[in-house]
mmCIF file of C-alpha atoms and ligand atoms in Angstrom:
data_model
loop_
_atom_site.group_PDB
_atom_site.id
_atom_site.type_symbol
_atom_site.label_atom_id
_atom_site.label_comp_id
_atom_site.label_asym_id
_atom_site.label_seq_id
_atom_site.Cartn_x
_atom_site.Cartn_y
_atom_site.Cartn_z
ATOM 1 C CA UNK A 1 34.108 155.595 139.656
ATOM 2 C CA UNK A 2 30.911 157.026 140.963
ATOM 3 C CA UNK A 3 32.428 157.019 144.515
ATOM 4 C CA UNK A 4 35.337 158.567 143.262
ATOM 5 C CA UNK A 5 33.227 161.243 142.363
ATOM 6 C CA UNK A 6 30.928 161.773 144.697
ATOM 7 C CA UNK A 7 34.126 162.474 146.760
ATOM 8 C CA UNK A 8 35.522 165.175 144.216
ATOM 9 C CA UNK A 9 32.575 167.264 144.562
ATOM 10 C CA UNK A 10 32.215 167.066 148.403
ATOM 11 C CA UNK A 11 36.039 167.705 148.464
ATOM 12 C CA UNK A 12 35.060 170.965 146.065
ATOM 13 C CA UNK A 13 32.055 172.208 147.546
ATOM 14 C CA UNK A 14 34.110 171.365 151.558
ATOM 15 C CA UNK A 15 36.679 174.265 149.902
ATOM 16 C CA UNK A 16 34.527 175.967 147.679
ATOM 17 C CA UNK A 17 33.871 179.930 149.709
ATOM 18 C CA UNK A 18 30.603 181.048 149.887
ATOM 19 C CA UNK A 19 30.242 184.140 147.667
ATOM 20 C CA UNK A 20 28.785 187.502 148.253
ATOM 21 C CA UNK A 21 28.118 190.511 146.032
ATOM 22 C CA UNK A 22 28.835 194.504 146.220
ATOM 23 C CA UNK A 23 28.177 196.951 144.076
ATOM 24 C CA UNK A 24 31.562 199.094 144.608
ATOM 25 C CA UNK A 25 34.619 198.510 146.201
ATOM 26 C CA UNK A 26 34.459 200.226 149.769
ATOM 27 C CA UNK A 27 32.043 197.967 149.902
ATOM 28 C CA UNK A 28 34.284 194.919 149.428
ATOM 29 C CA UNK A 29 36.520 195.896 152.076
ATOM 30 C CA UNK A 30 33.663 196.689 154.533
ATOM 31 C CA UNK A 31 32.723 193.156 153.824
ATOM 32 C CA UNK A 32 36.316 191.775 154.102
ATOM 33 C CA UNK A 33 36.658 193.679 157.438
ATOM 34 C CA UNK A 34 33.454 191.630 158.892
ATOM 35 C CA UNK A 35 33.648 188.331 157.144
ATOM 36 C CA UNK A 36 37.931 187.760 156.354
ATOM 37 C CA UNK A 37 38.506 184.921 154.473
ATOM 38 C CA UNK A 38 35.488 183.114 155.130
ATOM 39 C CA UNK A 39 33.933 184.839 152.323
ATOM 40 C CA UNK A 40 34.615 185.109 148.731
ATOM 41 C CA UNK A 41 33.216 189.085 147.296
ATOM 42 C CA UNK A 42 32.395 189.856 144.028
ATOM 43 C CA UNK A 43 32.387 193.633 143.031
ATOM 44 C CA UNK A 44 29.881 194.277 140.396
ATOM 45 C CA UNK A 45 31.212 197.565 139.151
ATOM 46 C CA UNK A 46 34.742 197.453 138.047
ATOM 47 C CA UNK A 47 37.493 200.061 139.466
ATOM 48 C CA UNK A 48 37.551 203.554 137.948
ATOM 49 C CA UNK A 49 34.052 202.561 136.261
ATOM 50 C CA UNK A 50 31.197 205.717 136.433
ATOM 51 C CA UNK A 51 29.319 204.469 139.701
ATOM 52 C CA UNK A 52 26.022 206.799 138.345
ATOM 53 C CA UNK A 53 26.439 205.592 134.362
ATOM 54 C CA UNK A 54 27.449 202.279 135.005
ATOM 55 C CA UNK A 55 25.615 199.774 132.924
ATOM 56 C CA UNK A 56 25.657 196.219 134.167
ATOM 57 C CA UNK A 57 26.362 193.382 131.714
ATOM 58 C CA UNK A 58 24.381 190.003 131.378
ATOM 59 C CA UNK A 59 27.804 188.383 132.358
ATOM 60 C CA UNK A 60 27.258 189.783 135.736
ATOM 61 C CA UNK A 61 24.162 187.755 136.310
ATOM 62 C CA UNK A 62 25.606 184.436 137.180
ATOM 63 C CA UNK A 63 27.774 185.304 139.851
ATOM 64 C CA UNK A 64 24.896 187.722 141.374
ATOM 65 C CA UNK A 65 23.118 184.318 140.882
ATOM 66 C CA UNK A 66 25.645 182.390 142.893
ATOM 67 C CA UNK A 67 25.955 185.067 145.619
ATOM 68 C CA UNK A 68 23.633 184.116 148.691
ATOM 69 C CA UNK A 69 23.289 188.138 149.389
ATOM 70 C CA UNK A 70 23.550 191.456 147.425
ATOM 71 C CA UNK A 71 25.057 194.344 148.826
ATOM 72 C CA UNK A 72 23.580 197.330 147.052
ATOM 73 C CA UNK A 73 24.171 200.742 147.577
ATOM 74 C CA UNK A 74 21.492 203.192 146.230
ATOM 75 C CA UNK A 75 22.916 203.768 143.090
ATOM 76 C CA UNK A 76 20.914 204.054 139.610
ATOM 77 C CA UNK A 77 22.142 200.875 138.017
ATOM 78 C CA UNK A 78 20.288 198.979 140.794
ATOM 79 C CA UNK A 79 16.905 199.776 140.366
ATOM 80 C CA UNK A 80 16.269 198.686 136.946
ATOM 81 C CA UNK A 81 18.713 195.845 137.517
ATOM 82 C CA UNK A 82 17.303 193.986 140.301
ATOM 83 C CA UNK A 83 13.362 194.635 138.785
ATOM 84 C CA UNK A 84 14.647 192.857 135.610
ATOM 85 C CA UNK A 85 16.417 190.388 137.714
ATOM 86 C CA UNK A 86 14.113 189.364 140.095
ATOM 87 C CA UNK A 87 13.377 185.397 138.851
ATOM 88 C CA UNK A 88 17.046 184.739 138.613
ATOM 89 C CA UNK A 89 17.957 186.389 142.139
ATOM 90 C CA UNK A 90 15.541 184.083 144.084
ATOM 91 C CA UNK A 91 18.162 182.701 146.160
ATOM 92 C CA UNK A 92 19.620 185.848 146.467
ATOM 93 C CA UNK A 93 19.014 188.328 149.492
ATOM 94 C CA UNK A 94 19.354 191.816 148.547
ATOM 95 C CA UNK A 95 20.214 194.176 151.204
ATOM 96 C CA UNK A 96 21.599 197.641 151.078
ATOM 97 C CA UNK A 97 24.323 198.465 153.223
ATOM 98 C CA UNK A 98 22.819 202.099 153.658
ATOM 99 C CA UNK A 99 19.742 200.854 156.032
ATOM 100 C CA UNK A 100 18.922 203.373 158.150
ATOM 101 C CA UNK A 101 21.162 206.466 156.560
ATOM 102 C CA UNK A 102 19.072 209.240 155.816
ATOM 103 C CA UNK A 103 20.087 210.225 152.364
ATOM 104 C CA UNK A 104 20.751 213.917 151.083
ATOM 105 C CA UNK A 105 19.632 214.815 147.592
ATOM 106 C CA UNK A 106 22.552 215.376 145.397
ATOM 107 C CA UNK A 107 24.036 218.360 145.923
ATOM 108 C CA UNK A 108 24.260 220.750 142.432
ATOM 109 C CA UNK A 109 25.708 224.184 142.281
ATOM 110 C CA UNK A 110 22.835 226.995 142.026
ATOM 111 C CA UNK A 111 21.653 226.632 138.738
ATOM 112 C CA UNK A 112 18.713 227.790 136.030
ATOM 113 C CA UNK A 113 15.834 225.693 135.089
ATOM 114 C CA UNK A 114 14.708 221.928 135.879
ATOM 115 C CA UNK A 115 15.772 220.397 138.833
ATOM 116 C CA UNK A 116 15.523 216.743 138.902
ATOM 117 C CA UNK A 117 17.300 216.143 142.177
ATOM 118 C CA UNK A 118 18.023 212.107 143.317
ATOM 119 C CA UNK A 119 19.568 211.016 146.436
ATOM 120 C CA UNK A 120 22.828 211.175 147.165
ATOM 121 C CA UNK A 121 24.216 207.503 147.661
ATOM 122 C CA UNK A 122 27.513 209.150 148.549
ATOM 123 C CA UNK A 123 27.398 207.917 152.237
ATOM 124 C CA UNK A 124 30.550 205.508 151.764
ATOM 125 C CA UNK A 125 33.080 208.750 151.838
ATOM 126 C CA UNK A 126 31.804 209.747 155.303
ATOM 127 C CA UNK A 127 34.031 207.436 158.003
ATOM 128 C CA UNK A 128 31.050 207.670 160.521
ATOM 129 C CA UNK A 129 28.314 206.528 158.371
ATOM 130 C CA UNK A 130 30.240 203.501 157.305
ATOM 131 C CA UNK A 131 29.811 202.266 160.725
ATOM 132 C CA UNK A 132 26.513 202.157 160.014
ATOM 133 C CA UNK A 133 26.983 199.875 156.402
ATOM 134 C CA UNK A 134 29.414 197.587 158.517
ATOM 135 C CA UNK A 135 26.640 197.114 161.150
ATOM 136 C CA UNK A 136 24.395 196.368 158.381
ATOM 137 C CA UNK A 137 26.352 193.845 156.819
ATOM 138 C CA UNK A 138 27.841 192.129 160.120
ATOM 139 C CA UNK A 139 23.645 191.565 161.095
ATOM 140 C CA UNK A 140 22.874 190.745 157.390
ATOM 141 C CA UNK A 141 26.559 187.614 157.260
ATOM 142 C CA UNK A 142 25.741 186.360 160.970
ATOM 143 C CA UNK A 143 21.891 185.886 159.680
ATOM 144 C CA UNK A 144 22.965 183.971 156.606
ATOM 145 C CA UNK A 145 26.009 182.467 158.193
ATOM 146 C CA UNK A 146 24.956 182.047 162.224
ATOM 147 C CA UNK A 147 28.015 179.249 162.515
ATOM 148 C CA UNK A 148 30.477 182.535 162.472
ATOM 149 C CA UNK A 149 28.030 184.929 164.495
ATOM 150 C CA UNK A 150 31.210 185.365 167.196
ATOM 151 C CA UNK A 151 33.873 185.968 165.030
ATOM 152 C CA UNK A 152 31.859 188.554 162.923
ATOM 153 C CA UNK A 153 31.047 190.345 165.828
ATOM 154 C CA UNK A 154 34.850 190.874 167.019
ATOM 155 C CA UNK A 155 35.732 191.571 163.730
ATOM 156 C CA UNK A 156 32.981 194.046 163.861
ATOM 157 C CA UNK A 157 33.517 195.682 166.846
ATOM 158 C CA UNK A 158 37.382 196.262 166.051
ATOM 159 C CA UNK A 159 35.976 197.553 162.595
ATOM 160 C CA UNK A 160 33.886 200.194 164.130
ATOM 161 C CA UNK A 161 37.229 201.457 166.333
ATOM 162 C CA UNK A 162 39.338 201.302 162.787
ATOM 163 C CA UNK A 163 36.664 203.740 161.926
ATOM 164 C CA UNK A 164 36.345 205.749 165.063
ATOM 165 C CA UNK A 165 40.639 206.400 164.406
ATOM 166 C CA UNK A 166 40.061 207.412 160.906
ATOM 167 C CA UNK A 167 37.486 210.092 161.274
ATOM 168 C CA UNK A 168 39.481 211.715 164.559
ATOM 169 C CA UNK A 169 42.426 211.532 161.998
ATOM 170 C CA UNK A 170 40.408 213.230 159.571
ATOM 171 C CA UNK A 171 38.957 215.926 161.876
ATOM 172 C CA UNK A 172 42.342 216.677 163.181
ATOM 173 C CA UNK A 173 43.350 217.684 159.429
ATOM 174 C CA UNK A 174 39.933 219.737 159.283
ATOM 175 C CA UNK A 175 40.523 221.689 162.222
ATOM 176 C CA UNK A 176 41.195 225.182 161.216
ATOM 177 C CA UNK A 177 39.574 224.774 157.935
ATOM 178 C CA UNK A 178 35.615 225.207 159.455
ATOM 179 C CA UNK A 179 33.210 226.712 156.625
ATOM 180 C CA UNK A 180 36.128 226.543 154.055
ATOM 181 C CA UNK A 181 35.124 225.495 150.246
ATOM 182 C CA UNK A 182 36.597 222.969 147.731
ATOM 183 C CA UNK A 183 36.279 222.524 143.959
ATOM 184 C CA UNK A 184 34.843 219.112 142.873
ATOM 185 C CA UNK A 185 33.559 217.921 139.363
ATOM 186 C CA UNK A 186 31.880 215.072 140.625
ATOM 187 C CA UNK A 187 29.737 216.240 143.266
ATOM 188 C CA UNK A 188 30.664 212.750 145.697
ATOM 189 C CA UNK A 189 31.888 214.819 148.931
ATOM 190 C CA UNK A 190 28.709 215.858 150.326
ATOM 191 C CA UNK A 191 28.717 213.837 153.229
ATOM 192 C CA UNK A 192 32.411 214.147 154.072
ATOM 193 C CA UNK A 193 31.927 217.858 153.571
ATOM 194 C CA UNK A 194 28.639 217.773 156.065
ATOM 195 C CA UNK A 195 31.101 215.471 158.649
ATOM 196 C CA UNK A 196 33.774 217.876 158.865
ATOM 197 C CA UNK A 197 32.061 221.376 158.395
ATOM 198 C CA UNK A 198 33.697 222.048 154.903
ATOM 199 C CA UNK A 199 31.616 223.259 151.581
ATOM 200 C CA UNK A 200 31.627 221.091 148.593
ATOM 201 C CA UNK A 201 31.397 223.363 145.207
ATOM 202 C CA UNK A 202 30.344 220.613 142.547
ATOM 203 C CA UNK A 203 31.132 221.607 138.552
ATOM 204 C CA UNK A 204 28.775 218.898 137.098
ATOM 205 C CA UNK A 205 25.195 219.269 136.830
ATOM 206 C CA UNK A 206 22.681 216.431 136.880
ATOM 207 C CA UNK A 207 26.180 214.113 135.820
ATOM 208 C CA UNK A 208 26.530 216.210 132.845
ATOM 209 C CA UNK A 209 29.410 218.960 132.082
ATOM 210 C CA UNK A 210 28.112 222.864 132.834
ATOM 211 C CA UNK A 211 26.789 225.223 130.291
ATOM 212 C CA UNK A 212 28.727 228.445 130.139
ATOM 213 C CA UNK A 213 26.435 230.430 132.017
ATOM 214 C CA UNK A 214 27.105 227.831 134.919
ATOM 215 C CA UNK A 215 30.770 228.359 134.266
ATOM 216 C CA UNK A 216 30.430 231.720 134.917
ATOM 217 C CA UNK A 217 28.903 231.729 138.234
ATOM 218 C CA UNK A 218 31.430 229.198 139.003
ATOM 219 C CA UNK A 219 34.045 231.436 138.095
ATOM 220 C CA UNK A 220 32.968 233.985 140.448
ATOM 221 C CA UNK A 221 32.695 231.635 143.315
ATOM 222 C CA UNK A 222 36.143 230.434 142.284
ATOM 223 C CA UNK A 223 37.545 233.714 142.952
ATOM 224 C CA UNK A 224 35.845 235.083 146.083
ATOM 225 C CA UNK A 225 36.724 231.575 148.206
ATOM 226 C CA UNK A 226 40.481 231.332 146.845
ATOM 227 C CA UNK A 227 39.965 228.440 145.410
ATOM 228 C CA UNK A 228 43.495 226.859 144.382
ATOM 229 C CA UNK A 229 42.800 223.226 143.037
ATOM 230 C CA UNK A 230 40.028 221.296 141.344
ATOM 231 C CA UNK A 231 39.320 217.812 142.907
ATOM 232 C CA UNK A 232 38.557 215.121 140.175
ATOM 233 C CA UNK A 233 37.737 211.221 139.966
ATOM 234 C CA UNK A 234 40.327 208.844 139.081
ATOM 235 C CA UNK A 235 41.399 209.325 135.659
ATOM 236 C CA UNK A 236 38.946 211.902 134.834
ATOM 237 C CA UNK A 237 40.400 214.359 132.308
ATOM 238 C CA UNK A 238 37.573 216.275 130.317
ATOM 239 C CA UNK A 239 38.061 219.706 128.236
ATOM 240 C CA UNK A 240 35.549 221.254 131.139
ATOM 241 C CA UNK A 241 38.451 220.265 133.915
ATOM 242 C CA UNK A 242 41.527 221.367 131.685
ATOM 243 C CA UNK A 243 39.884 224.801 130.664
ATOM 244 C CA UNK A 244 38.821 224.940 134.369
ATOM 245 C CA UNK A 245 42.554 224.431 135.382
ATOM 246 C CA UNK A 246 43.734 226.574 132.627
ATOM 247 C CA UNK A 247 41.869 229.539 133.250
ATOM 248 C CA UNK A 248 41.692 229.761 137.051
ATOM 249 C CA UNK A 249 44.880 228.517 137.742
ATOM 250 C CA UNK A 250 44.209 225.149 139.426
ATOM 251 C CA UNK A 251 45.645 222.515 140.440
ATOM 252 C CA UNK A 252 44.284 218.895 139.162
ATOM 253 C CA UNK A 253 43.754 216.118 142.147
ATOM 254 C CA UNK A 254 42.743 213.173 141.691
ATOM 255 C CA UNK A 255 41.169 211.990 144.205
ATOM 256 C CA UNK A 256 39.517 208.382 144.903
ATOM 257 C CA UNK A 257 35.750 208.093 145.820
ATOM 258 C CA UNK A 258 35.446 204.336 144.989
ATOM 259 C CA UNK A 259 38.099 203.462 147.420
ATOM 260 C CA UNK A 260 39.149 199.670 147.309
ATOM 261 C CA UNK A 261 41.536 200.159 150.238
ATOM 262 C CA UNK A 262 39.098 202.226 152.111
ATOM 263 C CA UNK A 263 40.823 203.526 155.322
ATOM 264 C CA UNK A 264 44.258 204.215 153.815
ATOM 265 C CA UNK A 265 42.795 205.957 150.705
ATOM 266 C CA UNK A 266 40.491 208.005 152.465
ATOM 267 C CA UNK A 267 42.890 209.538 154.643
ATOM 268 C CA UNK A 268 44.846 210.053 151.698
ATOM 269 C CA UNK A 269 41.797 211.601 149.703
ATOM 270 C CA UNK A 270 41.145 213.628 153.190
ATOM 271 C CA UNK A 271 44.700 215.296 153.333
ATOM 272 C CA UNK A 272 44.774 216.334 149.708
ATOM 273 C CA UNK A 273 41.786 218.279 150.787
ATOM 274 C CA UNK A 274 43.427 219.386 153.412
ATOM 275 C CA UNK A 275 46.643 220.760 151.756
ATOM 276 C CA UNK A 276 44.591 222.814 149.189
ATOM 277 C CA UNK A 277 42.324 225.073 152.438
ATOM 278 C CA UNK A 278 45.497 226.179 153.619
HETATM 279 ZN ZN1 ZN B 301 29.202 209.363 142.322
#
């Protein structure tokens, strides 16, 4: 009986994955891209979930437990998180894909009063920044895993060309739009905007919805760049974007920030941009 057992659990643990945890979804398929199927990923904040408000559940701490590293990605959820967490994530290396990326406050539209001004973790939207959070995790899997060092770097290396494709792809669509502006209530476009020489005009302030003296300004700004279409999150649909809509005459598009099939949606994302600074 014993021996019969002893060989269930080495016939388990011979198929059992090793698991890793993100925080968001690009980050998943980063990870995917690098490890394939020798890994198993668990996303810690679920699709179409506020990245910013996001408030992480004590159910979550077992499989963070289980996960030999952490993927993190600058967001605010993190920092109290992994402070509170620290005895349980022993075994756990936490390592943030965004190593080396010089963050960018978050950008806000001019407004009165306090600023209280974080970084922007945005760096995920930009195509030639994520080269540097696939480097990061290829050096981070072949440290914990050095048996698959050679496969993770060939699956890196055609990674980073993927990536190359996408942003001539997306530059291509940008080409005649230099300097051009587009509407965004969540302000997550800041580095894509920087990469391809557009403006992003964000509606929220500090994550919250605009007074109606911040409207205003917005209004004029709405006007003087032609602005045709406001760019929202994934089923986002507040009064602030309907009014918006309503009373400048713009188009809603969605568009998707937290990207689970990263290359394909951010094209995607890219040429509804694209269509609307025509
Ligand atoms: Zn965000």
């Amino acid at each position: 009986m014993r021996v019969l057992f002893l060989c269930l659990i080495s016939f388990f643990s011979l198929y059992a994955k090793n698991l890793v945890s993100v925080s968001i979804a690009p980050q998943a398929y980063f990870v995917k891209q690098i490890a394939k199927d020798t890994l198993d990923v668990n996303i810690v904040i679920p699709p179409n979930a506020n990245e910013h408000t996001f408030e992480f559940k004590p159910s979550g701490i077992l499989k963070l437990e289980k996960s030999d590293i952490y993927f993190t990605a600058n967001l605010e959820f993190e920092k109290i998180w992994i402070l509170k967490l620290k005895d349980n994530l022993k075994n756990t290396q936490i390592i943030s894909t965004q190593n080396g990326i010089k963050l960018m406050p978050l950008q806000e539209h001019a407004h009165d009063g306090h600023h209280h001004h974080g970084d922007d973790p945005h760096t995920w939207l930009d195509p030639v920044l994520v080269k540097t959070h696939a480097k990061n995790i290829a050096l981070a899997l072949i440290e914990q895993y050095p048996e698959n060092k050679a496969f993770y770097e060939q699956n890196l290396k055609d990674f980073l060309k993927e990536l190359d494709t996408l942003n001539l792809q997306i530059q291509a669509l940008f080409e005649h739009s230099k300097g051009k502006y587009f509407l965004v209530y969540h302000p997550s476009w800041g580095y894509f905007a920087k990469r391809y020489h557009l403006n992003q005009i964000p509606v929220e302030i500090e994550g919250k919805e605009p007074k109606p003296k911040d409207l205003a300004k917005l209004a004029k700004l709405i006007q003087k760049e032609h602005i045709k279409a406001i760019f929202v999150p994934k089923g986002a649909n507040n009064n602030t974007i309907k009014a918006m809509a309503n009373n400048y005459g713009l188009q809603i598009i969605e568009l998707d920030h937290l990207p689970s099939d990263y290359n394909n949606a951010l094209l995607s994302d890219a040429k509804n941009i694209a269509s609307m600074l025509q």
